[in-house]
JSON list of C-alpha atoms and ligand atoms in Angstrom, two decimals:
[
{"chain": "R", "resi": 1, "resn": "UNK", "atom": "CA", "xyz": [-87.64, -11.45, -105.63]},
{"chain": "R", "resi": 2, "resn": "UNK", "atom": "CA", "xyz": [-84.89, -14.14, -104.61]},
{"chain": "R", "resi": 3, "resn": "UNK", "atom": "CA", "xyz": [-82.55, -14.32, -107.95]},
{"chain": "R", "resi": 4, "resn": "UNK", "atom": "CA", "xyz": [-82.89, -17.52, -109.88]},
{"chain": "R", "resi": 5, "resn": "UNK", "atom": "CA", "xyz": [-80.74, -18.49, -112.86]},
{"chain": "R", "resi": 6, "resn": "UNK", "atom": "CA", "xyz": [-81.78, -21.90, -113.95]},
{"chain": "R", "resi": 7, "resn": "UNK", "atom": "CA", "xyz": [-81.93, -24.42, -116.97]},
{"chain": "R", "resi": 8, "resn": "UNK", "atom": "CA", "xyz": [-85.32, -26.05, -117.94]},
{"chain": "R", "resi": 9, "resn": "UNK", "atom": "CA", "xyz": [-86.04, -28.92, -119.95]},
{"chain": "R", "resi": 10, "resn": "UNK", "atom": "CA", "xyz": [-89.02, -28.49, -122.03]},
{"chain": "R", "resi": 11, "resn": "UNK", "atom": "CA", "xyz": [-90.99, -31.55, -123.46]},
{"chain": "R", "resi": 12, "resn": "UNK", "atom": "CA", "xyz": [-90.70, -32.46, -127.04]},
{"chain": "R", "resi": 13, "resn": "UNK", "atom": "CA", "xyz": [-93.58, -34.47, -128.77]},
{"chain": "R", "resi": 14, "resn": "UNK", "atom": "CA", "xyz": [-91.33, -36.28, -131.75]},
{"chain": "R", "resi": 15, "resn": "UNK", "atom": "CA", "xyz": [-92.49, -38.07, -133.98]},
{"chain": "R", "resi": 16, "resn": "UNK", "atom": "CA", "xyz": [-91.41, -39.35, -137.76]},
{"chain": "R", "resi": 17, "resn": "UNK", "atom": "CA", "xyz": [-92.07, -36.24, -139.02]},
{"chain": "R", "resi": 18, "resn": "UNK", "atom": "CA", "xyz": [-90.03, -34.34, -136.51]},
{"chain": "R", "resi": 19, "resn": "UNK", "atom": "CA", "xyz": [-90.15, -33.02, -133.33]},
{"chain": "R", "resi": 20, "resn": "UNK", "atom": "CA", "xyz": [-92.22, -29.91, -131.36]},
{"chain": "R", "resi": 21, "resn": "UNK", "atom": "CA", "xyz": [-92.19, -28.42, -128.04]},
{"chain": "R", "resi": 22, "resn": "UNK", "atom": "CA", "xyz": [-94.90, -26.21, -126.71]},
{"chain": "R", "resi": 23, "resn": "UNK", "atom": "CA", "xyz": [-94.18, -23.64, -124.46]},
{"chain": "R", "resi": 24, "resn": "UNK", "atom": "CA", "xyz": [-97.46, -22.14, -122.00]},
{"chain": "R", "resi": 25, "resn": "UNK", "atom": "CA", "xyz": [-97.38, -19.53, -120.26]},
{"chain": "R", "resi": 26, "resn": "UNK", "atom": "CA", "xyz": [-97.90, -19.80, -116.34]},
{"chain": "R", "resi": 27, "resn": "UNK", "atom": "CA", "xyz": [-97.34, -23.82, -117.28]},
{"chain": "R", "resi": 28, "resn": "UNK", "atom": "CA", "xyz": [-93.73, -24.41, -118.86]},
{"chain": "R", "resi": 29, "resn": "UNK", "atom": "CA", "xyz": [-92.88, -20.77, -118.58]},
{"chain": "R", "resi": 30, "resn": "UNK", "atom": "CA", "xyz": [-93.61, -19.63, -114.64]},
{"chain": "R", "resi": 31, "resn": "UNK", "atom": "CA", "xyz": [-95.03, -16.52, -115.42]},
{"chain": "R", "resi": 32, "resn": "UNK", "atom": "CA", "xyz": [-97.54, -15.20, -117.68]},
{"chain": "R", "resi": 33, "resn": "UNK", "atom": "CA", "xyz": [-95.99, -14.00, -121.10]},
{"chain": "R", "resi": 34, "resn": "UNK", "atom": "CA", "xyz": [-96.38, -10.48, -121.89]},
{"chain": "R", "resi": 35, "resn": "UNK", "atom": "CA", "xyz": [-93.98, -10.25, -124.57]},
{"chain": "R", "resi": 36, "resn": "UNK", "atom": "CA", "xyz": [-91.68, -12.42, -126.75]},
{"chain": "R", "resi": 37, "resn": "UNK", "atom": "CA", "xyz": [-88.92, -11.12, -128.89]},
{"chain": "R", "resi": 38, "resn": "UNK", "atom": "CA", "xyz": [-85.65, -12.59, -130.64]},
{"chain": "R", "resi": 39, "resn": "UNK", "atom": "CA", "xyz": [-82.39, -12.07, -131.26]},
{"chain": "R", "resi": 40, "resn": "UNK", "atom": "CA", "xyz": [-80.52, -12.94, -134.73]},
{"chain": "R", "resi": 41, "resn": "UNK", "atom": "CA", "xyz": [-78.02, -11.76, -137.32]},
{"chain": "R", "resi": 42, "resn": "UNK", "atom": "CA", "xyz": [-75.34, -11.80, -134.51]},
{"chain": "R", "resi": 43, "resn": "UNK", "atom": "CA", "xyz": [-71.60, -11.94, -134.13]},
{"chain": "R", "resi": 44, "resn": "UNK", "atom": "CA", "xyz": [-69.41, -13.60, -132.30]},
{"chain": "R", "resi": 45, "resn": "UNK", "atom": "CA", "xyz": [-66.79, -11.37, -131.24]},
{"chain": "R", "resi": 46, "resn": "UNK", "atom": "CA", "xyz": [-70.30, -8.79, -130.88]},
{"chain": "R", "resi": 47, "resn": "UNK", "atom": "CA", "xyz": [-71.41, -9.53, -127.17]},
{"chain": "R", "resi": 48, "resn": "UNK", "atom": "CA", "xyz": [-74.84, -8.33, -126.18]},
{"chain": "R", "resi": 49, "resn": "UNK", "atom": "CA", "xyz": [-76.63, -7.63, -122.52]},
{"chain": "R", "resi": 50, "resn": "UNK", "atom": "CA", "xyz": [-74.79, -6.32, -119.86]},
{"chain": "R", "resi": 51, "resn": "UNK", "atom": "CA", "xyz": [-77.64, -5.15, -117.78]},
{"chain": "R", "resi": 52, "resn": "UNK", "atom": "CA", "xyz": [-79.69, -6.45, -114.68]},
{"chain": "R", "resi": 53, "resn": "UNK", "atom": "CA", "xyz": [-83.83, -6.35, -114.39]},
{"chain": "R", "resi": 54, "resn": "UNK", "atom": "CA", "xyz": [-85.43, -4.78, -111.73]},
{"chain": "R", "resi": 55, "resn": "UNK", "atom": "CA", "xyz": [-88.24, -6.89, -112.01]},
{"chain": "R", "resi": 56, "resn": "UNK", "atom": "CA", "xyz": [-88.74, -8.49, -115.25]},
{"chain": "R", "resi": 57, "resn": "UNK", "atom": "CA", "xyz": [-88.86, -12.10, -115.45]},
{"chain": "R", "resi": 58, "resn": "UNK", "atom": "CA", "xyz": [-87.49, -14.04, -118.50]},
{"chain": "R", "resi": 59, "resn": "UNK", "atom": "CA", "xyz": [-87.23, -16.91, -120.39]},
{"chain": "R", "resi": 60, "resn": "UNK", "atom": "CA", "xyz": [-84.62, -17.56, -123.16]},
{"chain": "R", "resi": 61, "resn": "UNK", "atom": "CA", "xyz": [-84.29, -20.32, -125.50]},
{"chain": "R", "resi": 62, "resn": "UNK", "atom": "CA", "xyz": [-82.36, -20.64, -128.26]},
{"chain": "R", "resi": 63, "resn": "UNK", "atom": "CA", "xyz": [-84.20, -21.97, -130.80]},
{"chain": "R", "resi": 64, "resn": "UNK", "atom": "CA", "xyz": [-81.67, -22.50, -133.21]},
{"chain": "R", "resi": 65, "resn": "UNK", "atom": "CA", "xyz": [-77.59, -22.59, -133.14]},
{"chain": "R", "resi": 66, "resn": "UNK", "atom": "CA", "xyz": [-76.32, -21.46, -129.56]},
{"chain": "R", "resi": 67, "resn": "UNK", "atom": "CA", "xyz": [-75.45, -18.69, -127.43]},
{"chain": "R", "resi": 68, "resn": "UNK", "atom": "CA", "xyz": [-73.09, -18.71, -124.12]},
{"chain": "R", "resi": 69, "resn": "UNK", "atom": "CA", "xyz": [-75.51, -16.53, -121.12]},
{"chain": "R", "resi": 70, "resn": "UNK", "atom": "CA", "xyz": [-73.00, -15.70, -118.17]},
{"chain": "R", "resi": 71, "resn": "UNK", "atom": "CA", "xyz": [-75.21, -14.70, -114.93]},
{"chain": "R", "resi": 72, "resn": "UNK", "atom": "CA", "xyz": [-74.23, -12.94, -111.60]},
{"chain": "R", "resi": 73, "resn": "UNK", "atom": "CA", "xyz": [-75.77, -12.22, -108.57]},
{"chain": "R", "resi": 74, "resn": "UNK", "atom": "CA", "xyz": [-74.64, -11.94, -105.03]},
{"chain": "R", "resi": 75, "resn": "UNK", "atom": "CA", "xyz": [-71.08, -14.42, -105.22]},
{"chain": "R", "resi": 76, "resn": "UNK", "atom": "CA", "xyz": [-72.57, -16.59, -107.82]},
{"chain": "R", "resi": 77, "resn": "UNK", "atom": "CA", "xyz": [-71.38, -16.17, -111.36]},
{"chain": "R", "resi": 78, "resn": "UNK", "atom": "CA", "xyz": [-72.85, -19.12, -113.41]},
{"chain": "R", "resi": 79, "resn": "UNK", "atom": "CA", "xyz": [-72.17, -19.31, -117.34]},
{"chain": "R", "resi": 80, "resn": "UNK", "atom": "CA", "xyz": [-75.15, -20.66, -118.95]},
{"chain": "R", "resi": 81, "resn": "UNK", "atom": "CA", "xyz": [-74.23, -22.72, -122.45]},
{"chain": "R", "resi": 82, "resn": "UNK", "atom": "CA", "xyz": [-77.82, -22.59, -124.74]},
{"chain": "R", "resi": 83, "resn": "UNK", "atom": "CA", "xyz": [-77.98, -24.85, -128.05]},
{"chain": "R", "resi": 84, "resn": "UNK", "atom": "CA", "xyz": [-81.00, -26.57, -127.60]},
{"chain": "R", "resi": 85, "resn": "UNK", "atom": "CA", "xyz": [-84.55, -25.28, -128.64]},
{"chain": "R", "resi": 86, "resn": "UNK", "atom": "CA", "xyz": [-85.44, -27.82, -125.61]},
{"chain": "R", "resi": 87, "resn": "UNK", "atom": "CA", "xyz": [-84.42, -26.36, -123.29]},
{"chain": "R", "resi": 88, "resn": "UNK", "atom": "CA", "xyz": [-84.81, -22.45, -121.43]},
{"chain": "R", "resi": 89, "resn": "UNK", "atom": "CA", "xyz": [-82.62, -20.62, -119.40]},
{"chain": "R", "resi": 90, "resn": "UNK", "atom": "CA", "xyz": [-85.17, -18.64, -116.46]},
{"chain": "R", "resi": 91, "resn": "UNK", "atom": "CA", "xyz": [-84.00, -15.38, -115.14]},
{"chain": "R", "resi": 92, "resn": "UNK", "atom": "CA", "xyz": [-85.80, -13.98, -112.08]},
{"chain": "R", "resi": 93, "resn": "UNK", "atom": "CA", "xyz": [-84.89, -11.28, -109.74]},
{"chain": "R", "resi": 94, "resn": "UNK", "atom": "CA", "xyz": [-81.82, -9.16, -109.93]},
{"chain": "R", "resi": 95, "resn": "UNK", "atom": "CA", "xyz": [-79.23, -11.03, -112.37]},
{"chain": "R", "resi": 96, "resn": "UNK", "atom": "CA", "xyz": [-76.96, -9.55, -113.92]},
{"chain": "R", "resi": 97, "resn": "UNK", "atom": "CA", "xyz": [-76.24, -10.91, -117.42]},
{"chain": "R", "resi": 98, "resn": "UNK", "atom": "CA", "xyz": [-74.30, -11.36, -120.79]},
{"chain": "R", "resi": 99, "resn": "UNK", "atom": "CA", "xyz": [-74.88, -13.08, -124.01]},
{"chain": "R", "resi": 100, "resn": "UNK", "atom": "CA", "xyz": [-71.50, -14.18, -125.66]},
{"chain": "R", "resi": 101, "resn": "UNK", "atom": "CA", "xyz": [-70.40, -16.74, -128.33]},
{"chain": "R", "resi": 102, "resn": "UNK", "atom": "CA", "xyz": [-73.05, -15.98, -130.66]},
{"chain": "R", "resi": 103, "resn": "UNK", "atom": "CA", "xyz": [-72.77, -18.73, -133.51]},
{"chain": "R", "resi": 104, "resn": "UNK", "atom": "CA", "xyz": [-73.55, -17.40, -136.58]},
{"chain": "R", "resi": 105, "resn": "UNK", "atom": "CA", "xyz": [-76.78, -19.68, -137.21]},
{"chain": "R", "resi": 106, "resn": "UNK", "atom": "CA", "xyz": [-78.18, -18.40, -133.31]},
{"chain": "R", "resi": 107, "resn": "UNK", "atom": "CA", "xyz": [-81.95, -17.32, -132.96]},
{"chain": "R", "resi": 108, "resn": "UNK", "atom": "CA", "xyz": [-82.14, -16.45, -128.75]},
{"chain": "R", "resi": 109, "resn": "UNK", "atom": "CA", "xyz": [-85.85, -16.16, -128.83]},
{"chain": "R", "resi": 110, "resn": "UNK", "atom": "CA", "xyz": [-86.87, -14.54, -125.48]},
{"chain": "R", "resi": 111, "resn": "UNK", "atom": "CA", "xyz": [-90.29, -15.05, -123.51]},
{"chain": "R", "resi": 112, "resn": "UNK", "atom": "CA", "xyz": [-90.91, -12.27, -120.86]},
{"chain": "R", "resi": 113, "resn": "UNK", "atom": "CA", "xyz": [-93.25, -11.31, -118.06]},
{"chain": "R", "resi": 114, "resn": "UNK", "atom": "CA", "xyz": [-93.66, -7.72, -118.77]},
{"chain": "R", "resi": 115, "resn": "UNK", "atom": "CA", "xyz": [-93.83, -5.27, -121.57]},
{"chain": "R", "resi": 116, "resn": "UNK", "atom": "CA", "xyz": [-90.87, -3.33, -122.72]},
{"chain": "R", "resi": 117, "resn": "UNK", "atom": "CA", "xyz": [-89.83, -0.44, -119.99]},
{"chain": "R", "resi": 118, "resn": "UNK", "atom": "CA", "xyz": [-86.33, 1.11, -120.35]},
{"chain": "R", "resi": 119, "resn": "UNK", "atom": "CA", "xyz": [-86.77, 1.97, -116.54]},
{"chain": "R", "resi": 120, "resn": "UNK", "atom": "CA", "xyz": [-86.80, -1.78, -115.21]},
{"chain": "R", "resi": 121, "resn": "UNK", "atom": "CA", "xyz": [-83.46, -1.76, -116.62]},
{"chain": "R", "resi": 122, "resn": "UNK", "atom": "CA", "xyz": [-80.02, -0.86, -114.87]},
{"chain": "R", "resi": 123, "resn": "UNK", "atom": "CA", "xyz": [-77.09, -0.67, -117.59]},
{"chain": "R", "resi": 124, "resn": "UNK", "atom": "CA", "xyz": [-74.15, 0.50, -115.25]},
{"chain": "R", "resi": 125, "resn": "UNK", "atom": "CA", "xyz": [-72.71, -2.68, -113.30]},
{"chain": "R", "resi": 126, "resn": "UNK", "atom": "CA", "xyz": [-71.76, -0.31, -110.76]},
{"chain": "R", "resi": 127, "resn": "UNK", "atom": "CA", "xyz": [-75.14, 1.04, -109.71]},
{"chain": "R", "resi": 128, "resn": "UNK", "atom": "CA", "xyz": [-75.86, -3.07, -110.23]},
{"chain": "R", "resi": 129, "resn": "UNK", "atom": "CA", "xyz": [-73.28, -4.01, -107.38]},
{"chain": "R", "resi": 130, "resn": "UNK", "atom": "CA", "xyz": [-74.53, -1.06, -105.10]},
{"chain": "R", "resi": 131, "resn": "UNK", "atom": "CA", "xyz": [-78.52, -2.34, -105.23]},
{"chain": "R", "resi": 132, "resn": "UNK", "atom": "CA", "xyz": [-76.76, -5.55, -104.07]},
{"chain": "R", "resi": 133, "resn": "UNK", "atom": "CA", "xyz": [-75.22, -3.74, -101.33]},
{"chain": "R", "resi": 134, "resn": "UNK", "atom": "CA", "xyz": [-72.33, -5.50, -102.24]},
{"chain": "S", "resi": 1, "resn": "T46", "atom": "C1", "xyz": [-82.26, -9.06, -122.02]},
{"chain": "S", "resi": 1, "resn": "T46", "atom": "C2", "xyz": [-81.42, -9.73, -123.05]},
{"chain": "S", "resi": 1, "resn": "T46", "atom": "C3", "xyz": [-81.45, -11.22, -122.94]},
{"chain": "S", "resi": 1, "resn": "T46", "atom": "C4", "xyz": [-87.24, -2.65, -127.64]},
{"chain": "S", "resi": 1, "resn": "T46", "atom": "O1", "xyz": [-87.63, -1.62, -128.22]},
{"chain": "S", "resi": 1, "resn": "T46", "atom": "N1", "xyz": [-88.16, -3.55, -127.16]},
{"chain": "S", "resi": 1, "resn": "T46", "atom": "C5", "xyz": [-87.79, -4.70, -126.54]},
{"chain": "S", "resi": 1, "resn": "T46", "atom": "O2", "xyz": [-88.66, -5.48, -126.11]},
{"chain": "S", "resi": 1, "resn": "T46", "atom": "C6", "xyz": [-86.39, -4.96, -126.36]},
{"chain": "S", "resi": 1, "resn": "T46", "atom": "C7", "xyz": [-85.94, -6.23, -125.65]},
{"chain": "S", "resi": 1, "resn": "T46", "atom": "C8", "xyz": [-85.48, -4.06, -126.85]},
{"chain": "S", "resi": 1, "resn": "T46", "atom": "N2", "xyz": [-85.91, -2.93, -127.49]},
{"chain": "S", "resi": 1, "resn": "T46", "atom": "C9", "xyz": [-84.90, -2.00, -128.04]},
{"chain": "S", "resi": 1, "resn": "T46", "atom": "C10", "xyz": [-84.03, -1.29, -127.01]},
{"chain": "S", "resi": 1, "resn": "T46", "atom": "C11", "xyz": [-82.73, -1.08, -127.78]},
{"chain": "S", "resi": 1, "resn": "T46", "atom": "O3", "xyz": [-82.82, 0.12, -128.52]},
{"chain": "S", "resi": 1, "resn": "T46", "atom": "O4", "xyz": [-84.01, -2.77, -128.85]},
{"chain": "S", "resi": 1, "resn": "T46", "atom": "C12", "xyz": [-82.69, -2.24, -128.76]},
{"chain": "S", "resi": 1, "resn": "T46", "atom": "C13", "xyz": [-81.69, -3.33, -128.35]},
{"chain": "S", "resi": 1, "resn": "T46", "atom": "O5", "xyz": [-81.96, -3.72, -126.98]},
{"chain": "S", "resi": 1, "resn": "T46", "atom": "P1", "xyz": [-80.78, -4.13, -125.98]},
{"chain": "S", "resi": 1, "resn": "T46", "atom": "O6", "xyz": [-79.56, -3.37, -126.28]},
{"chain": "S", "resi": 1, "resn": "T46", "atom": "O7", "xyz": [-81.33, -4.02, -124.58]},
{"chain": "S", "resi": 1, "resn": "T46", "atom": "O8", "xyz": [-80.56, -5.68, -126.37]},
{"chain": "S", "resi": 1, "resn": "T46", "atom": "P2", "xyz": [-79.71, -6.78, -125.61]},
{"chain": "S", "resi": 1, "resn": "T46", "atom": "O9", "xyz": [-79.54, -7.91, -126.56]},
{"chain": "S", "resi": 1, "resn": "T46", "atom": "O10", "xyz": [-78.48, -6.22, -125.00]},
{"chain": "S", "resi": 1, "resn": "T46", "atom": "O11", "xyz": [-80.65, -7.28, -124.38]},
{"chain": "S", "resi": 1, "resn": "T46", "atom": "C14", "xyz": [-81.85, -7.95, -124.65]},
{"chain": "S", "resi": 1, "resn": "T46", "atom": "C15", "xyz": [-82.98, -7.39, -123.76]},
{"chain": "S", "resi": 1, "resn": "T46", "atom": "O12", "xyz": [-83.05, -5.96, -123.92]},
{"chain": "S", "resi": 1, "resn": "T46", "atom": "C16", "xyz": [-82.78, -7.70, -122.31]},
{"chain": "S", "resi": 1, "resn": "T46", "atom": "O13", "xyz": [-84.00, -7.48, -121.62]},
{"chain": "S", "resi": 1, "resn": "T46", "atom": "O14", "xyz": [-82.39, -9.55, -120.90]},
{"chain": "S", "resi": 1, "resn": "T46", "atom": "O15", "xyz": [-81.73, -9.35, -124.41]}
]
């Protein structure tokens, strides 16, 4: 799987009453959702990731406050700025990634493809590099 790192805009139906976005899998999310969890109660001096997916696709939005996402993969080392529940970050493919900059109001709520599996993960940036064959 090619790595992707991109922003998506969701649509919002708004209205007087406020506004609401609807998120379907295999429709505004490109892969069907197997699990959705979310992040909260953070710091910001506490950074979190620092892994890469073997497979696992992902989608993550925060829904409330914001959250810096810095991505790598091949030469390419994006930084990803989240604070709008409108909009996703999608991760496919080997990637690399951080989540820094917590503020202290952030929800990262995060749709993915697959269920948990501690063996799609690899932890060590090294071993990261080498499946690059960088
Ligand atoms: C990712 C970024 C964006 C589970 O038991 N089930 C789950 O579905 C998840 C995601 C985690 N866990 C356990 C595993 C650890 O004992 O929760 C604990 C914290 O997980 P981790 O240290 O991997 O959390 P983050 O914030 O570093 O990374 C998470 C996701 O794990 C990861 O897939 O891409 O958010």
């Amino acid at each position: 799987m090619k790595p992707r790192a991109e922003i998506v805009q969701f649509s919002i139906h708004s209205d007087d009453r406020g506004c609401l976005i609807a998120l379907e899998g295999g429709r505004d999310i490109p892969f069907e959702v197997r699990r959705v969890y979310y992040i909260y109660g953070t710091r910001s001096d506490m950074p979190r990731g620092f892994h890469a997916h073997k497979h696992l696709k992902q989608m993550l939005v925060a829904v409330s406050g914001s959250v810096t996402v810095s991505c790598e993969f091949g030469a390419t080392k994006e930084r990803f700025l989240l604070d709008s529940p409108s909009r996703g970050l999608l991760l496919e493919g080997l990637i690399w990634r951080e989540m820094h900059d917590f503020s202290p109001d952030c929800v990262l709520m995060v749709f993915a493809s697959e269920h948990y599996r501690e063996e799609d993960y690899i932890r060590d940036y090294n071993v990261f590099r080498q499946e690059q064959g960088v």
